[in-house]
Amino acid sequence: MPQETDTAPEAPAQTLRPFRLGSFEFTNLNQTERYLDKAVRIAELLDEHATIKNYIGNRAVRITLHLRTTETPADVIDRGDNGIDINLASYYFEKYDTGYIMGMLAHEIGLHPSPAATPTSPSRKRPTRACP
């Protein structure tokens, strides 16, 4: 005969699903109202920034939230016609205000891959390194 216990049943594991808004996709996003609102605002701001929008063009942008502790909070990888990958530390997304996140993303996009993607750049190489 099964015995009763005083412990509550385990909560089901939360499923992290992709969230899309236009050409932007957030992966590994905990889809609570707070995080969805933040993801929407970040996608809107990236899409409204003329230089970033010109750099992105019609390509897909995948923003993947990672558990990072020793690496930089973000890095950007330009995959040419295969889109742009932004790797973002989940702690940074969760704990920092949208303004801080946008400043960091503008820096990573504007300083690293974007200048190398312009026709007037001395080097057409698309860097994949983040700032130390």
PDB file of N, CA and C in Angstrom, residues 62-102:
ATOM      1  N   ARG A  62      19.412  36.070 -33.767  1.00  0.00           N
ATOM      2  CA  ARG A  62      19.127  35.122 -32.691  1.00  0.00           C
ATOM      3  C   ARG A  62      19.843  35.589 -31.433  1.00  0.00           C
ATOM      4  N   ILE A  63      19.066  35.882 -30.408  1.00  0.00           N
ATOM      5  CA  ILE A  63      19.619  36.299 -29.126  1.00  0.00           C
ATOM      6  C   ILE A  63      19.460  35.116 -28.179  1.00  0.00           C
ATOM      7  N   THR A  64      20.580  34.517 -27.825  1.00  0.00           N
ATOM      8  CA  THR A  64      20.554  33.329 -26.985  1.00  0.00           C
ATOM      9  C   THR A  64      21.038  33.686 -25.592  1.00  0.00           C
ATOM     10  N   LEU A  65      20.210  33.392 -24.612  1.00  0.00           N
ATOM     11  CA  LEU A  65      20.577  33.635 -23.223  1.00  0.00           C
ATOM     12  C   LEU A  65      21.355  32.424 -22.710  1.00  0.00           C
ATOM     13  N   HIS A  66      22.533  32.696 -22.136  1.00  0.00           N
ATOM     14  CA  HIS A  66      23.428  31.640 -21.665  1.00  0.00           C
ATOM     15  C   HIS A  66      23.736  31.842 -20.184  1.00  0.00           C
ATOM     16  N   LEU A  67      24.032  30.755 -19.508  1.00  0.00           N
ATOM     17  CA  LEU A  67      24.582  30.844 -18.165  1.00  0.00           C
ATOM     18  C   LEU A  67      26.069  31.112 -18.332  1.00  0.00           C
ATOM     19  N   ARG A  68      26.477  32.325 -18.046  1.00  0.00           N
ATOM     20  CA  ARG A  68      27.878  32.732 -18.181  1.00  0.00           C
ATOM     21  C   ARG A  68      28.325  33.333 -16.862  1.00  0.00           C
ATOM     22  N   THR A  69      29.508  32.982 -16.443  1.00  0.00           N
ATOM     23  CA  THR A  69      30.031  33.586 -15.229  1.00  0.00           C
ATOM     24  C   THR A  69      31.407  34.202 -15.438  1.00  0.00           C
ATOM     25  N   THR A  70      32.214  33.612 -16.290  1.00  0.00           N
ATOM     26  CA  THR A  70      33.574  34.122 -16.465  1.00  0.00           C
ATOM     27  C   THR A  70      33.766  34.856 -17.785  1.00  0.00           C
ATOM     28  N   GLU A  71      32.850  34.667 -18.733  1.00  0.00           N
ATOM     29  CA  GLU A  71      32.983  35.338 -20.020  1.00  0.00           C
ATOM     30  C   GLU A  71      32.356  36.734 -19.961  1.00  0.00           C
ATOM     31  N   THR A  72      32.552  37.477 -21.018  1.00  0.00           N
ATOM     32  CA  THR A  72      31.918  38.785 -21.115  1.00  0.00           C
ATOM     33  C   THR A  72      30.403  38.605 -21.161  1.00  0.00           C
ATOM     34  N   PRO A  73      29.639  39.645 -20.796  1.00  0.00           N
ATOM     35  CA  PRO A  73      28.178  39.509 -20.777  1.00  0.00           C
ATOM     36  C   PRO A  73      27.559  39.265 -22.151  1.00  0.00           C
ATOM     37  N   ALA A  74      28.261  39.643 -23.217  1.00  0.00           N
ATOM     38  CA  ALA A  74      27.684  39.437 -24.553  1.00  0.00           C
ATOM     39  C   ALA A  74      28.775  39.382 -25.607  1.00  0.00           C
ATOM     40  N   ASP A  75      28.445  38.719 -26.689  1.00  0.00           N
ATOM     41  CA  ASP A  75      29.271  38.778 -27.884  1.00  0.00           C
ATOM     42  C   ASP A  75      28.341  38.633 -29.086  1.00  0.00           C
ATOM     43  N   VAL A  76      28.815  39.120 -30.211  1.00  0.00           N
ATOM     44  CA  VAL A  76      28.026  39.133 -31.442  1.00  0.00           C
ATOM     45  C   VAL A  76      28.824  38.411 -32.517  1.00  0.00           C
ATOM     46  N   ILE A  77      28.145  37.490 -33.204  1.00  0.00           N
ATOM     47  CA  ILE A  77      28.780  36.751 -34.295  1.00  0.00           C
ATOM     48  C   ILE A  77      27.973  37.002 -35.564  1.00  0.00           C
ATOM     49  N   ASP A  78      28.616  37.573 -36.563  1.00  0.00           N
ATOM     50  CA  ASP A  78      27.972  37.834 -37.844  1.00  0.00           C
ATOM     51  C   ASP A  78      28.173  36.604 -38.716  1.00  0.00           C
ATOM     52  N   ARG A  79      27.105  35.956 -39.075  1.00  0.00           N
ATOM     53  CA  ARG A  79      27.167  34.743 -39.891  1.00  0.00           C
ATOM     54  C   ARG A  79      26.773  35.015 -41.344  1.00  0.00           C
ATOM     55  N   GLY A  80      26.954  36.246 -41.772  1.00  0.00           N
ATOM     56  CA  GLY A  80      26.644  36.609 -43.159  1.00  0.00           C
ATOM     57  C   GLY A  80      25.176  36.403 -43.469  1.00  0.00           C
ATOM     58  N   ASP A  81      24.896  35.693 -44.553  1.00  0.00           N
ATOM     59  CA  ASP A  81      23.514  35.451 -44.963  1.00  0.00           C
ATOM     60  C   ASP A  81      22.756  34.551 -43.989  1.00  0.00           C
ATOM     61  N   ASN A  82      23.471  33.885 -43.088  1.00  0.00           N
ATOM     62  CA  ASN A  82      22.831  33.007 -42.104  1.00  0.00           C
ATOM     63  C   ASN A  82      22.395  33.758 -40.851  1.00  0.00           C
ATOM     64  N   GLY A  83      22.534  35.066 -40.851  1.00  0.00           N
ATOM     65  CA  GLY A  83      22.036  35.870 -39.744  1.00  0.00           C
ATOM     66  C   GLY A  83      23.104  36.304 -38.763  1.00  0.00           C
ATOM     67  N   ILE A  84      22.624  36.810 -37.658  1.00  0.00           N
ATOM     68  CA  ILE A  84      23.490  37.346 -36.612  1.00  0.00           C
ATOM     69  C   ILE A  84      23.143  36.629 -35.318  1.00  0.00           C
ATOM     70  N   ASP A  85      24.160  36.166 -34.621  1.00  0.00           N
ATOM     71  CA  ASP A  85      23.967  35.525 -33.323  1.00  0.00           C
ATOM     72  C   ASP A  85      24.465  36.463 -32.242  1.00  0.00           C
ATOM     73  N   ILE A  86      23.613  36.720 -31.265  1.00  0.00           N
ATOM     74  CA  ILE A  86      24.004  37.491 -30.095  1.00  0.00           C
ATOM     75  C   ILE A  86      23.910  36.546 -28.904  1.00  0.00           C
ATOM     76  N   ASN A  87      25.030  36.352 -28.245  1.00  0.00           N
ATOM     77  CA  ASN A  87      25.069  35.531 -27.038  1.00  0.00           C
ATOM     78  C   ASN A  87      25.066  36.474 -25.851  1.00  0.00           C
ATOM     79  N   LEU A  88      24.081  36.324 -24.987  1.00  0.00           N
ATOM     80  CA  LEU A  88      23.873  37.248 -23.881  1.00  0.00           C
ATOM     81  C   LEU A  88      23.805  36.465 -22.576  1.00  0.00           C
ATOM     82  N   ALA A  89      24.547  36.920 -21.586  1.00  0.00           N
ATOM     83  CA  ALA A  89      24.511  36.262 -20.280  1.00  0.00           C
ATOM     84  C   ALA A  89      23.123  36.425 -19.674  1.00  0.00           C
ATOM     85  N   SER A  90      22.550  35.320 -19.231  1.00  0.00           N
ATOM     86  CA  SER A  90      21.195  35.370 -18.673  1.00  0.00           C
ATOM     87  C   SER A  90      21.144  36.257 -17.432  1.00  0.00           C
ATOM     88  N   TYR A  91      22.213  36.248 -16.607  1.00  0.00           N
ATOM     89  CA  TYR A  91      22.195  37.104 -15.421  1.00  0.00           C
ATOM     90  C   TYR A  91      22.122  38.573 -15.812  1.00  0.00           C
ATOM     91  N   TYR A  92      22.785  38.939 -16.907  1.00  0.00           N
ATOM     92  CA  TYR A  92      22.785  40.332 -17.357  1.00  0.00           C
ATOM     93  C   TYR A  92      21.379  40.718 -17.816  1.00  0.00           C
ATOM     94  N   PHE A  93      20.733  39.827 -18.575  1.00  0.00           N
ATOM     95  CA  PHE A  93      19.376  40.072 -19.043  1.00  0.00           C
ATOM     96  C   PHE A  93      18.413  40.191 -17.862  1.00  0.00           C
ATOM     97  N   GLU A  94      18.561  39.326 -16.876  1.00  0.00           N
ATOM     98  CA  GLU A  94      17.634  39.289 -15.752  1.00  0.00           C
ATOM     99  C   GLU A  94      17.842  40.434 -14.770  1.00  0.00           C
ATOM    100  N   LYS A  95      19.074  40.818 -14.512  1.00  0.00           N
ATOM    101  CA  LYS A  95      19.371  41.751 -13.419  1.00  0.00           C
ATOM    102  C   LYS A  95      19.546  43.209 -13.842  1.00  0.00           C
ATOM    103  N   TYR A  96      19.907  43.449 -15.101  1.00  0.00           N
ATOM    104  CA  TYR A  96      20.204  44.815 -15.526  1.00  0.00           C
ATOM    105  C   TYR A  96      19.016  45.443 -16.238  1.00  0.00           C
ATOM    106  N   ASP A  97      18.908  46.766 -16.103  1.00  0.00           N
ATOM    107  CA  ASP A  97      17.852  47.512 -16.781  1.00  0.00           C
ATOM    108  C   ASP A  97      18.068  47.464 -18.291  1.00  0.00           C
ATOM    109  N   THR A  98      16.992  47.689 -19.015  1.00  0.00           N
ATOM    110  CA  THR A  98      17.028  47.653 -20.474  1.00  0.00           C
ATOM    111  C   THR A  98      18.062  48.627 -21.036  1.00  0.00           C
ATOM    112  N   GLY A  99      18.214  49.792 -20.436  1.00  0.00           N
ATOM    113  CA  GLY A  99      19.197  50.773 -20.904  1.00  0.00           C
ATOM    114  C   GLY A  99      20.620  50.244 -20.872  1.00  0.00           C
ATOM    115  N   TYR A 100      20.978  49.556 -19.801  1.00  0.00           N
ATOM    116  CA  TYR A 100      22.313  48.959 -19.703  1.00  0.00           C
ATOM    117  C   TYR A 100      22.504  47.880 -20.768  1.00  0.00           C
ATOM    118  N   ILE A 101      21.479  47.060 -20.946  1.00  0.00           N
ATOM    119  CA  ILE A 101      21.560  45.982 -21.939  1.00  0.00           C
ATOM    120  C   ILE A 101      21.725  46.581 -23.338  1.00  0.00           C
ATOM    121  N   MET A 102      20.949  47.609 -23.640  1.00  0.00           N
ATOM    122  CA  MET A 102      21.028  48.232 -24.962  1.00  0.00           C
ATOM    123  C   MET A 102      22.380  48.906 -25.177  1.00  0.00           C
TER     124      MET A 102
END
